[in-house]
Structure formats: C-alpha cells, structure tokens
PDB file of C-alpha atoms in Angstrom:
ATOM      1  CA  UNK A 419       0.000   0.000   0.000  1.00  0.00           C
ATOM      2  CA  UNK A 420       1.238   3.464  -0.899  1.00  0.00           C
ATOM      3  CA  UNK A 421      -0.452   6.841  -0.893  1.00  0.00           C
ATOM      4  CA  UNK A 422       0.946   7.501  -4.387  1.00  0.00           C
ATOM      5  CA  UNK A 423       0.399   4.071  -5.979  1.00  0.00           C
ATOM      6  CA  UNK A 424      -2.887   2.186  -5.954  1.00  0.00           C
ATOM      7  CA  UNK A 425      -2.991  -1.436  -4.788  1.00  0.00           C
ATOM      8  CA  UNK A 426      -5.976  -3.747  -5.314  1.00  0.00           C
ATOM      9  CA  UNK A 427      -5.598  -5.968  -2.260  1.00  0.00           C
ATOM     10  CA  UNK A 428      -5.555  -5.133   1.449  1.00  0.00           C
ATOM     11  CA  UNK A 429      -2.335  -6.401   3.057  1.00  0.00           C
ATOM     12  CA  UNK A 430      -1.087  -6.795   6.607  1.00  0.00           C
ATOM     13  CA  UNK A 431       0.409  -3.461   7.730  1.00  0.00           C
ATOM     14  CA  UNK A 432      -1.643  -1.304   5.344  1.00  0.00           C
ATOM     15  CA  UNK A 433      -3.415   1.878   6.384  1.00  0.00           C
ATOM     16  CA  UNK A 434      -7.043   1.671   5.249  1.00  0.00           C
ATOM     17  CA  UNK A 435     -10.052   3.957   5.585  1.00  0.00           C
ATOM     18  CA  UNK A 436     -13.186   2.493   7.188  1.00  0.00           C
ATOM     19  CA  UNK A 437     -16.120   4.271   5.516  1.00  0.00           C
ATOM     20  CA  UNK A 438     -19.376   4.261   7.488  1.00  0.00           C
ATOM     21  CA  UNK A 439     -20.851   7.268   5.657  1.00  0.00           C
ATOM     22  CA  UNK A 440     -19.867  10.622   4.176  1.00  0.00           C
ATOM     23  CA  UNK A 441     -19.804  12.165   7.642  1.00  0.00           C
ATOM     24  CA  UNK A 442     -18.321   9.131   9.403  1.00  0.00           C
ATOM     25  CA  UNK A 443     -15.038   7.445   8.504  1.00  0.00           C
ATOM     26  CA  UNK A 444     -11.734   6.740  10.201  1.00  0.00           C
ATOM     27  CA  UNK A 445      -8.291   5.260   9.410  1.00  0.00           C
ATOM     28  CA  UNK A 446      -7.186   1.874  10.694  1.00  0.00           C
ATOM     29  CA  UNK A 447      -3.849   0.061  10.527  1.00  0.00           C
ATOM     30  CA  UNK A 448      -4.499  -3.441   9.259  1.00  0.00           C
ATOM     31  CA  UNK A 449      -2.824  -6.047  11.481  1.00  0.00           C
ATOM     32  CA  UNK A 450      -3.217  -9.819  11.605  1.00  0.00           C
ATOM     33  CA  UNK A 451      -5.165 -10.892  14.690  1.00  0.00           C
ATOM     34  CA  UNK A 452      -6.506  -7.388  15.444  1.00  0.00           C
ATOM     35  CA  UNK A 453     -10.165  -6.320  15.629  1.00  0.00           C
ATOM     36  CA  UNK A 454     -11.747  -2.883  15.130  1.00  0.00           C
ATOM     37  CA  UNK A 455     -14.952  -1.841  16.886  1.00  0.00           C
ATOM     38  CA  UNK A 456     -17.615   0.118  14.962  1.00  0.00           C
ATOM     39  CA  UNK A 457     -21.227   1.002  15.728  1.00  0.00           C
ATOM     40  CA  UNK A 458     -22.207  -1.840  13.376  1.00  0.00           C
ATOM     41  CA  UNK A 459     -20.106  -4.394  15.235  1.00  0.00           C
ATOM     42  CA  UNK A 460     -16.601  -5.854  15.100  1.00  0.00           C
ATOM     43  CA  UNK A 461     -14.320  -5.980  12.044  1.00  0.00           C
ATOM     44  CA  UNK A 462     -11.798  -8.840  12.253  1.00  0.00           C
ATOM     45  CA  UNK A 463      -8.698  -7.880  10.294  1.00  0.00           C
ATOM     46  CA  UNK A 464      -7.519 -11.439   9.612  1.00  0.00           C
ATOM     47  CA  UNK A 465     -10.786 -12.644   8.049  1.00  0.00           C
ATOM     48  CA  UNK A 466     -12.629  -9.448   7.039  1.00  0.00           C
ATOM     49  CA  UNK A 467      -9.799  -7.300   5.661  1.00  0.00           C
ATOM     50  CA  UNK A 468      -6.537  -9.050   4.752  1.00  0.00           C
ATOM     51  CA  UNK A 469      -6.737 -10.437   1.235  1.00  0.00           C
ATOM     52  CA  UNK A 470      -9.921  -8.542   0.340  1.00  0.00           C
ATOM     53  CA  UNK A 471      -9.984  -5.892  -2.382  1.00  0.00           C
ATOM     54  CA  UNK A 472     -10.052  -2.194  -1.561  1.00  0.00           C
ATOM     55  CA  UNK A 473     -13.581  -0.890  -2.007  1.00  0.00           C
ATOM     56  CA  UNK A 474     -15.072  -4.098  -0.619  1.00  0.00           C
ATOM     57  CA  UNK A 475     -18.285  -4.075   1.383  1.00  0.00           C
ATOM     58  CA  UNK A 476     -17.517  -5.703   4.749  1.00  0.00           C
ATOM     59  CA  UNK A 477     -20.264  -7.062   7.008  1.00  0.00           C
ATOM     60  CA  UNK A 478     -19.665  -6.427  10.719  1.00  0.00           C
ATOM     61  CA  UNK A 479     -20.577  -8.736  13.605  1.00  0.00           C
ATOM     62  CA  UNK A 480     -23.929  -7.002  14.306  1.00  0.00           C
ATOM     63  CA  UNK A 481     -25.049  -7.327  10.701  1.00  0.00           C
ATOM     64  CA  UNK A 482     -24.243  -3.787   9.607  1.00  0.00           C
ATOM     65  CA  UNK A 483     -21.690  -3.117   6.901  1.00  0.00           C
ATOM     66  CA  UNK A 484     -18.922  -0.682   5.970  1.00  0.00           C
ATOM     67  CA  UNK A 485     -16.711  -0.017   2.952  1.00  0.00           C
ATOM     68  CA  UNK A 486     -12.917  -0.329   3.145  1.00  0.00           C
ATOM     69  CA  UNK A 487     -11.267   2.371   1.017  1.00  0.00           C
ATOM     70  CA  UNK A 488      -7.732   2.777  -0.313  1.00  0.00           C
ATOM     71  CA  UNK A 489      -6.090   5.790   1.374  1.00  0.00           C
ATOM     72  CA  UNK A 490      -5.517   8.986  -0.607  1.00  0.00           C
ATOM     73  CA  UNK A 491      -4.212  12.401   0.464  1.00  0.00           C
ATOM     74  CA  UNK A 492      -7.789  13.720   0.322  1.00  0.00           C
ATOM     75  CA  UNK A 493      -9.127  10.983   2.622  1.00  0.00           C
ATOM     76  CA  UNK A 494      -6.101  11.330   4.919  1.00  0.00           C
ATOM     77  CA  UNK A 495      -6.751  15.067   5.307  1.00  0.00           C
ATOM     78  CA  UNK A 496     -10.288  14.257   6.483  1.00  0.00           C
ATOM     79  CA  UNK A 497      -9.223  11.505   8.908  1.00  0.00           C
ATOM     80  CA  UNK A 498      -5.662  12.093  10.120  1.00  0.00           C
ATOM     81  CA  UNK A 499      -4.802  12.451  13.821  1.00  0.00           C
ATOM     82  CA  UNK A 500      -4.472  16.179  14.539  1.00  0.00           C
ATOM     83  CA  UNK A 501      -1.159  17.130  16.108  1.00  0.00           C
ATOM     84  CA  UNK A 502      -1.555  20.716  14.867  1.00  0.00           C
ATOM     85  CA  UNK A 503      -4.100  22.760  12.952  1.00  0.00           C
ATOM     86  CA  UNK A 504      -4.066  21.472   9.371  1.00  0.00           C
ATOM     87  CA  UNK A 505      -4.627  22.701   5.835  1.00  0.00           C
ATOM     88  CA  UNK A 506      -7.711  21.367   4.057  1.00  0.00           C
ATOM     89  CA  UNK A 507      -8.402  20.560   0.410  1.00  0.00           C
ATOM     90  CA  UNK A 508      -9.673  24.086  -0.340  1.00  0.00           C
ATOM     91  CA  UNK A 509      -6.283  25.706   0.377  1.00  0.00           C
ATOM     92  CA  UNK A 510      -4.198  22.694  -0.723  1.00  0.00           C
ATOM     93  CA  UNK A 511      -5.652  22.773  -4.233  1.00  0.00           C
ATOM     94  CA  UNK A 512      -4.747  26.427  -4.871  1.00  0.00           C
ATOM     95  CA  UNK A 513      -1.297  25.963  -3.278  1.00  0.00           C
ATOM     96  CA  UNK A 514      -0.324  23.097  -5.590  1.00  0.00           C
ATOM     97  CA  UNK A 515      -1.546  25.035  -8.642  1.00  0.00           C
ATOM     98  CA  UNK A 516      -0.053  28.432  -7.802  1.00  0.00           C
ATOM     99  CA  UNK A 517       3.316  26.869  -6.922  1.00  0.00           C
ATOM    100  CA  UNK A 518       3.245  25.255 -10.394  1.00  0.00           C
ATOM    101  CA  UNK A 519       3.998  21.799  -8.995  1.00  0.00           C
ATOM    102  CA  UNK A 520       4.207  18.720 -11.195  1.00  0.00           C
ATOM    103  CA  UNK A 521       5.836  15.271 -11.178  1.00  0.00           C
ATOM    104  CA  UNK A 522       9.572  15.764 -10.683  1.00  0.00           C
ATOM    105  CA  UNK A 523       9.331  19.056  -8.770  1.00  0.00           C
ATOM    106  CA  UNK A 524      11.520  19.668  -5.710  1.00  0.00           C
ATOM    107  CA  UNK A 525       9.597  21.272  -2.823  1.00  0.00           C
ATOM    108  CA  UNK A 526      10.682  22.617   0.574  1.00  0.00           C
ATOM    109  CA  UNK A 527       8.076  22.833   3.339  1.00  0.00           C
ATOM    110  CA  UNK A 528       8.005  24.187   6.895  1.00  0.00           C
ATOM    111  CA  UNK A 529       6.473  23.161   9.199  1.00  0.00           C
ATOM    112  CA  UNK A 530       5.398  19.593   8.692  1.00  0.00           C
ATOM    113  CA  UNK A 531       2.720  19.663  11.395  1.00  0.00           C
ATOM    114  CA  UNK A 532       0.208  16.830  11.011  1.00  0.00           C
ATOM    115  CA  UNK A 533       1.284  16.083   7.430  1.00  0.00           C
ATOM    116  CA  UNK A 534      -1.940  17.035   5.642  1.00  0.00           C
ATOM    117  CA  UNK A 535      -0.278  19.208   2.986  1.00  0.00           C
ATOM    118  CA  UNK A 536       2.821  16.991   2.961  1.00  0.00           C
ATOM    119  CA  UNK A 537       0.906  13.975   1.637  1.00  0.00           C
ATOM    120  CA  UNK A 538      -0.694  16.067  -1.120  1.00  0.00           C
ATOM    121  CA  UNK A 539       2.695  17.531  -2.126  1.00  0.00           C
ATOM    122  CA  UNK A 540       4.292  14.072  -2.227  1.00  0.00           C
ATOM    123  CA  UNK A 541       1.525  12.711  -4.455  1.00  0.00           C
ATOM    124  CA  UNK A 542       1.888  15.727  -6.787  1.00  0.00           C
ATOM    125  CA  UNK A 543       5.692  15.503  -7.242  1.00  0.00           C
ATOM    126  CA  UNK A 544       5.872  11.667  -7.409  1.00  0.00           C
ATOM    127  CA  UNK A 545       7.454   9.551  -8.802  1.00  0.00           C
ATOM    128  CA  UNK A 546      10.677  11.485  -9.470  1.00  0.00           C
ATOM    129  CA  UNK A 547      10.291  14.613  -7.319  1.00  0.00           C
ATOM    130  CA  UNK A 548      11.131  15.108  -3.654  1.00  0.00           C
ATOM    131  CA  UNK A 549       9.798  16.921  -0.592  1.00  0.00           C
ATOM    132  CA  UNK A 550      12.144  18.414   2.015  1.00  0.00           C
ATOM    133  CA  UNK A 551      10.019  19.147   5.068  1.00  0.00           C
ATOM    134  CA  UNK A 552      11.272  20.847   8.245  1.00  0.00           C
ATOM    135  CA  UNK A 553       9.565  20.526  11.638  1.00  0.00           C
ATOM    136  CA  UNK A 554      10.724  22.431  14.730  1.00  0.00           C
ATOM    137  CA  UNK A 555       9.027  20.075  17.235  1.00  0.00           C
ATOM    138  CA  UNK A 556      11.024  16.841  17.675  1.00  0.00           C
ATOM    139  CA  UNK A 557       8.116  14.522  18.532  1.00  0.00           C
ATOM    140  CA  UNK A 558       6.054  15.779  15.602  1.00  0.00           C
ATOM    141  CA  UNK A 559       9.024  15.267  13.272  1.00  0.00           C
ATOM    142  CA  UNK A 560       9.500  11.682  14.501  1.00  0.00           C
ATOM    143  CA  UNK A 561       5.793  10.932  14.128  1.00  0.00           C
ATOM    144  CA  UNK A 562       5.812  12.344  10.588  1.00  0.00           C
ATOM    145  CA  UNK A 563       8.739  10.080   9.647  1.00  0.00           C
ATOM    146  CA  UNK A 564       6.863   7.092  11.039  1.00  0.00           C
ATOM    147  CA  UNK A 565       3.704   7.919   9.066  1.00  0.00           C
ATOM    148  CA  UNK A 566       5.590   8.475   5.806  1.00  0.00           C
ATOM    149  CA  UNK A 567       7.265   5.080   6.289  1.00  0.00           C
ATOM    150  CA  UNK A 568       3.950   3.334   7.020  1.00  0.00           C
ATOM    151  CA  UNK A 569       2.338   5.007   4.006  1.00  0.00           C
ATOM    152  CA  UNK A 570       5.036   3.869   1.594  1.00  0.00           C
ATOM    153  CA  UNK A 571       6.315   7.326   0.635  1.00  0.00           C
ATOM    154  CA  UNK A 572       9.511   7.623   2.712  1.00  0.00           C
ATOM    155  CA  UNK A 573      11.668   7.531  -0.456  1.00  0.00           C
ATOM    156  CA  UNK A 574       9.967  10.739  -1.654  1.00  0.00           C
ATOM    157  CA  UNK A 575      10.394  12.844   1.496  1.00  0.00           C
ATOM    158  CA  UNK A 576      13.151  13.975   3.838  1.00  0.00           C
ATOM    159  CA  UNK A 577      12.066  15.086   7.325  1.00  0.00           C
ATOM    160  CA  UNK A 578      14.414  17.403   9.236  1.00  0.00           C
ATOM    161  CA  UNK A 579      14.006  18.444  12.865  1.00  0.00           C
ATOM    162  CA  UNK A 580      15.376  21.992  13.158  1.00  0.00           C
ATOM    163  CA  UNK A 581      14.422  25.670  13.317  1.00  0.00           C
ATOM    164  CA  UNK A 582      13.957  26.809   9.733  1.00  0.00           C
ATOM    165  CA  UNK A 583      14.234  30.483  10.752  1.00  0.00           C
ATOM    166  CA  UNK A 584      17.772  29.894  12.063  1.00  0.00           C
ATOM    167  CA  UNK A 585      19.066  26.905  10.086  1.00  0.00           C
ATOM    168  CA  UNK A 586      17.075  26.914   6.845  1.00  0.00           C
ATOM    169  CA  UNK A 587      15.969  23.840   4.884  1.00  0.00           C
ATOM    170  CA  UNK A 588      19.311  22.061   4.567  1.00  0.00           C
ATOM    171  CA  UNK A 589      19.419  22.424   0.760  1.00  0.00           C
ATOM    172  CA  UNK A 590      20.563  25.216  -1.577  1.00  0.00           C
ATOM    173  CA  UNK A 591      19.566  26.262  -5.108  1.00  0.00           C
ATOM    174  CA  UNK A 592      17.533  23.101  -5.842  1.00  0.00           C
ATOM    175  CA  UNK A 593      13.885  23.777  -4.946  1.00  0.00           C
ATOM    176  CA  UNK A 594      11.227  24.644  -7.481  1.00  0.00           C
ATOM    177  CA  UNK A 595       8.925  25.848  -4.706  1.00  0.00           C
ATOM    178  CA  UNK A 596       8.923  26.678  -0.995  1.00  0.00           C
ATOM    179  CA  UNK A 597       5.939  26.604   1.352  1.00  0.00           C
ATOM    180  CA  UNK A 598       5.944  28.282   4.776  1.00  0.00           C
ATOM    181  CA  UNK A 599       3.391  27.643   7.528  1.00  0.00           C
ATOM    182  CA  UNK A 600       5.143  29.026  10.607  1.00  0.00           C
ATOM    183  CA  UNK A 601       4.384  31.812  13.145  1.00  0.00           C
ATOM    184  CA  UNK A 602       7.013  34.225  11.776  1.00  0.00           C
ATOM    185  CA  UNK A 603       7.511  33.446   8.069  1.00  0.00           C
ATOM    186  CA  UNK A 604       9.332  36.738   7.418  1.00  0.00           C
ATOM    187  CA  UNK A 605      12.300  35.357   9.378  1.00  0.00           C
ATOM    188  CA  UNK A 606      12.617  32.442   6.926  1.00  0.00           C
ATOM    189  CA  UNK A 607      12.358  34.342   3.620  1.00  0.00           C
ATOM    190  CA  UNK A 608      16.138  34.570   3.270  1.00  0.00           C
ATOM    191  CA  UNK A 609      16.536  30.807   3.779  1.00  0.00           C
ATOM    192  CA  UNK A 610      13.703  30.206   1.327  1.00  0.00           C
ATOM    193  CA  UNK A 611      15.478  32.274  -1.310  1.00  0.00           C
ATOM    194  CA  UNK A 612      18.671  30.260  -0.739  1.00  0.00           C
ATOM    195  CA  UNK A 613      16.795  26.963  -1.131  1.00  0.00           C
ATOM    196  CA  UNK A 614      15.087  27.983  -4.379  1.00  0.00           C
ATOM    197  CA  UNK A 615      16.681  27.381  -7.755  1.00  0.00           C
ATOM    198  CA  UNK A 616      18.611  30.204  -9.391  1.00  0.00           C
ATOM    199  CA  UNK A 617      15.636  31.845 -11.102  1.00  0.00           C
ATOM    200  CA  UNK A 618      11.867  31.478 -11.328  1.00  0.00           C
ATOM    201  CA  UNK A 619      11.190  29.507  -8.150  1.00  0.00           C
ATOM    202  CA  UNK A 620       7.877  30.093  -6.396  1.00  0.00           C
ATOM    203  CA  UNK A 621       7.155  30.678  -2.711  1.00  0.00           C
ATOM    204  CA  UNK A 622       3.923  30.518  -0.695  1.00  0.00           C
ATOM    205  CA  UNK A 623       3.348  31.621   2.892  1.00  0.00           C
ATOM    206  CA  UNK A 624       0.226  30.677   4.868  1.00  0.00           C
ATOM    207  CA  UNK A 625      -0.690  33.012   7.750  1.00  0.00           C
ATOM    208  CA  UNK A 626      -3.953  33.439   9.683  1.00  0.00           C
ATOM    209  CA  UNK A 627      -3.336  37.127  10.623  1.00  0.00           C
ATOM    210  CA  UNK A 628      -3.022  40.061   8.224  1.00  0.00           C
ATOM    211  CA  UNK A 629      -0.201  41.554  10.342  1.00  0.00           C
ATOM    212  CA  UNK A 630       1.861  38.444   9.570  1.00  0.00           C
ATOM    213  CA  UNK A 631       1.094  38.921   5.884  1.00  0.00           C
ATOM    214  CA  UNK A 632       2.248  42.557   5.941  1.00  0.00           C
ATOM    215  CA  UNK A 633       5.623  41.725   7.510  1.00  0.00           C
ATOM    216  CA  UNK A 634       6.087  38.768   5.159  1.00  0.00           C
ATOM    217  CA  UNK A 635       5.394  40.894   2.057  1.00  0.00           C
ATOM    218  CA  UNK A 636       7.929  43.501   3.221  1.00  0.00           C
ATOM    219  CA  UNK A 637      10.533  40.762   3.692  1.00  0.00           C
ATOM    220  CA  UNK A 638       9.788  39.348   0.235  1.00  0.00           C
ATOM    221  CA  UNK A 639      10.322  42.770  -1.321  1.00  0.00           C
ATOM    222  CA  UNK A 640      13.550  43.183   0.626  1.00  0.00           C
ATOM    223  CA  UNK A 641      14.908  39.887  -0.737  1.00  0.00           C
ATOM    224  CA  UNK A 642      13.960  40.739  -4.300  1.00  0.00           C
ATOM    225  CA  UNK A 643      10.853  38.591  -4.818  1.00  0.00           C
ATOM    226  CA  UNK A 644       8.406  39.764  -7.471  1.00  0.00           C
ATOM    227  CA  UNK A 645       4.758  39.086  -8.387  1.00  0.00           C
ATOM    228  CA  UNK A 646       3.792  39.247  -4.699  1.00  0.00           C
ATOM    229  CA  UNK A 647       0.118  38.397  -4.367  1.00  0.00           C
ATOM    230  CA  UNK A 648      -2.076  37.635  -1.333  1.00  0.00           C
ATOM    231  CA  UNK A 649      -5.436  35.885  -1.537  1.00  0.00           C
ATOM    232  CA  UNK A 650      -7.975  34.107   0.662  1.00  0.00           C
ATOM    233  CA  UNK A 651      -9.995  31.025  -0.287  1.00  0.00           C
ATOM    234  CA  UNK A 652     -13.475  30.589   1.203  1.00  0.00           C
ATOM    235  CA  UNK A 653     -15.502  27.397   0.810  1.00  0.00           C
ATOM    236  CA  UNK A 654     -19.286  27.683   0.570  1.00  0.00           C
ATOM    237  CA  UNK A 655     -21.216  24.409   0.697  1.00  0.00           C
ATOM    238  CA  UNK A 656     -24.811  24.127  -0.520  1.00  0.00           C
ATOM    239  CA  UNK A 657     -27.514  21.726   0.653  1.00  0.00           C
ATOM    240  CA  UNK A 658     -30.128  20.625  -1.896  1.00  0.00           C
ATOM    241  CA  UNK A 659     -33.592  20.492  -0.328  1.00  0.00           C
ATOM    242  CA  UNK A 660     -37.237  20.661  -1.321  1.00  0.00           C
ATOM    243  CA  UNK A 661     -38.988  23.912  -0.464  1.00  0.00           C
ATOM    244  CA  UNK A 662     -42.572  25.057  -0.875  1.00  0.00           C
ATOM    245  CA  UNK A 663     -43.514  28.571  -1.951  1.00  0.00           C
ATOM    246  CA  UNK A 664     -46.910  30.202  -2.219  1.00  0.00           C
ATOM    247  CA  UNK A 665     -48.079  31.119  -5.713  1.00  0.00           C
ATOM    248  CA  UNK A 666     -49.437  34.682  -5.884  1.00  0.00           C
ATOM    249  CA  UNK A 667     -53.113  34.785  -6.860  1.00  0.00           C
ATOM    250  CA  UNK A 668     -53.264  37.078  -9.886  1.00  0.00           C
ATOM    251  CA  UNK A 669     -56.804  36.036 -10.794  1.00  0.00           C
ATOM    252  CA  UNK A 670     -56.234  34.913 -14.365  1.00  0.00           C
ATOM    253  CA  UNK A 671     -55.050  31.374 -13.556  1.00  0.00           C
ATOM    254  CA  UNK A 672     -58.180  30.599 -11.563  1.00  0.00           C
ATOM    255  CA  UNK A 673     -60.410  31.939 -14.365  1.00  0.00           C
ATOM    256  CA  UNK A 674     -58.544  29.882 -16.997  1.00  0.00           C
ATOM    257  CA  UNK A 675     -58.873  26.723 -14.935  1.00  0.00           C
ATOM    258  CA  UNK A 676     -62.609  27.152 -14.389  1.00  0.00           C
ATOM    259  CA  UNK A 677     -63.250  28.010 -18.063  1.00  0.00           C
ATOM    260  CA  UNK A 678     -61.312  24.949 -19.215  1.00  0.00           C
ATOM    261  CA  UNK A 679     -63.267  22.641 -16.894  1.00  0.00           C
ATOM    262  CA  UNK A 680     -60.264  21.771 -14.747  1.00  0.00           C
ATOM    263  CA  UNK A 681     -61.110  19.014 -12.239  1.00  0.00           C
ATOM    264  CA  UNK A 682     -58.730  18.884  -9.260  1.00  0.00           C
ATOM    265  CA  UNK A 683     -60.311  15.624  -8.063  1.00  0.00           C
ATOM    266  CA  UNK A 684     -59.153  13.822 -11.234  1.00  0.00           C
ATOM    267  CA  UNK A 685     -56.006  11.786 -10.304  1.00  0.00           C
ATOM    268  CA  UNK A 686     -54.438  12.569 -13.665  1.00  0.00           C
ATOM    269  CA  UNK A 687     -54.342  16.279 -12.753  1.00  0.00           C
ATOM    270  CA  UNK A 688     -52.838  15.933  -9.291  1.00  0.00           C
ATOM    271  CA  UNK A 689     -49.217  16.251 -10.450  1.00  0.00           C
ATOM    272  CA  UNK A 690     -49.789  18.954 -13.035  1.00  0.00           C
ATOM    273  CA  UNK A 691     -48.713  22.602 -12.674  1.00  0.00           C
ATOM    274  CA  UNK A 692     -52.380  23.565 -12.734  1.00  0.00           C
ATOM    275  CA  UNK A 693     -52.991  21.399  -9.679  1.00  0.00           C
ATOM    276  CA  UNK A 694     -50.243  23.251  -7.839  1.00  0.00           C
ATOM    277  CA  UNK A 695     -51.755  26.551  -8.870  1.00  0.00           C
ATOM    278  CA  UNK A 696     -55.152  25.401  -7.605  1.00  0.00           C
ATOM    279  CA  UNK A 697     -53.563  24.564  -4.244  1.00  0.00           C
ATOM    280  CA  UNK A 698     -51.803  27.942  -4.125  1.00  0.00           C
ATOM    281  CA  UNK A 699     -48.278  26.542  -3.595  1.00  0.00           C
ATOM    282  CA  UNK A 700     -45.543  24.839  -5.586  1.00  0.00           C
ATOM    283  CA  UNK A 701     -42.662  22.607  -4.482  1.00  0.00           C
ATOM    284  CA  UNK A 702     -39.236  22.559  -6.121  1.00  0.00           C
ATOM    285  CA  UNK A 703     -35.590  21.705  -5.450  1.00  0.00           C
ATOM    286  CA  UNK A 704     -33.332  24.514  -4.278  1.00  0.00           C
ATOM    287  CA  UNK A 705     -29.699  24.885  -3.250  1.00  0.00           C
ATOM    288  CA  UNK A 706     -29.353  26.543   0.145  1.00  0.00           C
ATOM    289  CA  UNK A 707     -26.011  27.427   1.811  1.00  0.00           C
ATOM    290  CA  UNK A 708     -25.329  26.023   5.259  1.00  0.00           C
ATOM    291  CA  UNK A 709     -26.224  28.258   8.186  1.00  0.00           C
ATOM    292  CA  UNK A 710     -22.842  27.535   9.759  1.00  0.00           C
ATOM    293  CA  UNK A 711     -19.702  26.939   7.733  1.00  0.00           C
ATOM    294  CA  UNK A 712     -15.929  27.290   7.884  1.00  0.00           C
ATOM    295  CA  UNK A 713     -15.002  30.934   7.408  1.00  0.00           C
ATOM    296  CA  UNK A 714     -11.522  32.419   7.384  1.00  0.00           C
ATOM    297  CA  UNK A 715      -8.696  29.873   7.554  1.00  0.00           C
ATOM    298  CA  UNK A 716      -5.710  31.925   6.478  1.00  0.00           C
ATOM    299  CA  UNK A 717      -4.128  34.202   3.899  1.00  0.00           C
ATOM    300  CA  UNK A 718      -1.986  32.731   1.126  1.00  0.00           C
ATOM    301  CA  UNK A 719       0.847  34.953  -0.107  1.00  0.00           C
ATOM    302  CA  UNK A 720       2.612  33.932  -3.322  1.00  0.00           C
ATOM    303  CA  UNK A 721       5.728  35.370  -4.918  1.00  0.00           C
ATOM    304  CA  UNK A 722       8.394  34.554  -7.531  1.00  0.00           C
ATOM    305  CA  UNK A 723      12.143  34.566  -7.144  1.00  0.00           C
ATOM    306  CA  UNK A 724      13.461  37.130  -9.597  1.00  0.00           C
TER     307      UNK A 724
END
C-alpha cells in the first residue's frame, strides 16, 4: 500500500479507511489478529480485511456493513490524527496550482505539522520529485517520519528536525517551490530564497493574521521577490432540499382553470402545474447554503524569485 500508488488488495500493515458514511469514517492500521470496533459491530482484520480488495463491502458482527477504502491524500486530510491545525483541500488545491507543482518538482516545506499538505505535495511531485520538510518540534518530526514510512512514501520525502528560521531547509539552489506555515515566516524568507533554484522559483506563505502577511510581504520585497500576491480562499457548501412557496393569486389562472373545466379531483391532474396553482403553492428543489460553515482559515501569499 502506498499513498501515491494504488494497490488492489488489502495487506497486513496497510493503512485503510473504514467508511461508514460521508460524515463518518476513520483510518485503521491493518494487522493480523486485530479487531476494530464500529457502531455496526466488530471488524476482524484477519478474516474481514486481509486479502480482500479495496472498495469491498464488509459485514460487521452485528449485521451492519462498511466499505474499506484505499487511502488517498484527500481521505487522509479528512481523517488524520491532529497534532496541529491542518490545511484542508480548499487551500491545498490552490497551493499546488499556484506553486506550479508537477511530477519531478523539488519542494521545501516548513512546518510539517500533522502532514496534511505533505501527503498532497508528495503525491503531486511523485514519482521522481522530492519533498524536504522541516519541523521544529522533535516529537512531531519523529511521528511524521513514522507515518511516511507506514504510508510507503519515505523515499519521496526527507524530514528534518530543526528551526527553519535559524538553520534553513538544509538544501541550496535546488527547490522549485517553498511553502511556509510558521508563526514568523518573514524570518525564513532569506533561507527560502537560498533553497530555491537560481531563477523562477515560487514561494507561498500561509498566515492566519493580516499583520503576519504585511511583515512577510515587506521581507519578500527586501529579498527581491516579485509578483507578490495575497489571496484568501473561502468554501461555501450548498444543501439541496425541497422547499414550498406560495403562488401569488393574480386572478387569471383561476379563471382559466374554471373556463377549461379543470377538475382537481381527477387523479391525472394531481401532479400537473395547474394542480399546484389550484392549491396555491408549488414545491421545487433549491440549493441553500449552510447556516454555519468554515469561514476564514488563512491568507496565502505567493511570490516569484526574480
């Protein structure tokens, strides 16, 4: 199993996603002799998972069932254990595009955090690219190494435990792109410039506060970056539901119905528009935004090395 290569069969040691519903799923490490409890009953790894195909429908001990999905960066972002605040698909998608990433790209990242963006970057630059990720916190760095190894992507990523603001990324003049998600990104702009290739490399800084953005933009100008641009991505989700609205009585419809001999008791007329007009209301499908939704996550500042 690898997050960048699809495998058909569930194997011992794989990370799989147990899918109970769109709002309910969780990761599980498949191990011989282990069981996983769900609200539908027990899943026995040895008999229910190992050797089965990804996407299989598995019946639990209580008679309910779940799907077992192959892990992807998108599913991992939704289910990973949170060691820090993470980036979600909304911001990740624009980051990978605006940094102009592709297979073979070399990317530097700080900090690693919970590895949400890291997995997406690895999948984007695979199979010949590489991610150099720096994490200040030692335990988080060790946990990230362990996860990358378990997910079959350790050959595509190098995890370094150090302070990027003082010691940089550990590479020079090789990166196609640099991503910063740290409290004081302006202190790392010089190291980012040193890590980027000689000309044309891209940089992105993620900051939740506009004061951080202002200081970062000033530092980018000081180090000669061009095309500095800050944006914010907001996700707005819609629910599709059936609503009923009253039809205004303008008089003419009622007269037309009576003159045409319209019979509302006739079953053949019950579903017609005229029947709805006779009842004074009509039902239809409508998209309605959620009353509560994720608002501001952070500002994304992009620039190009001149």
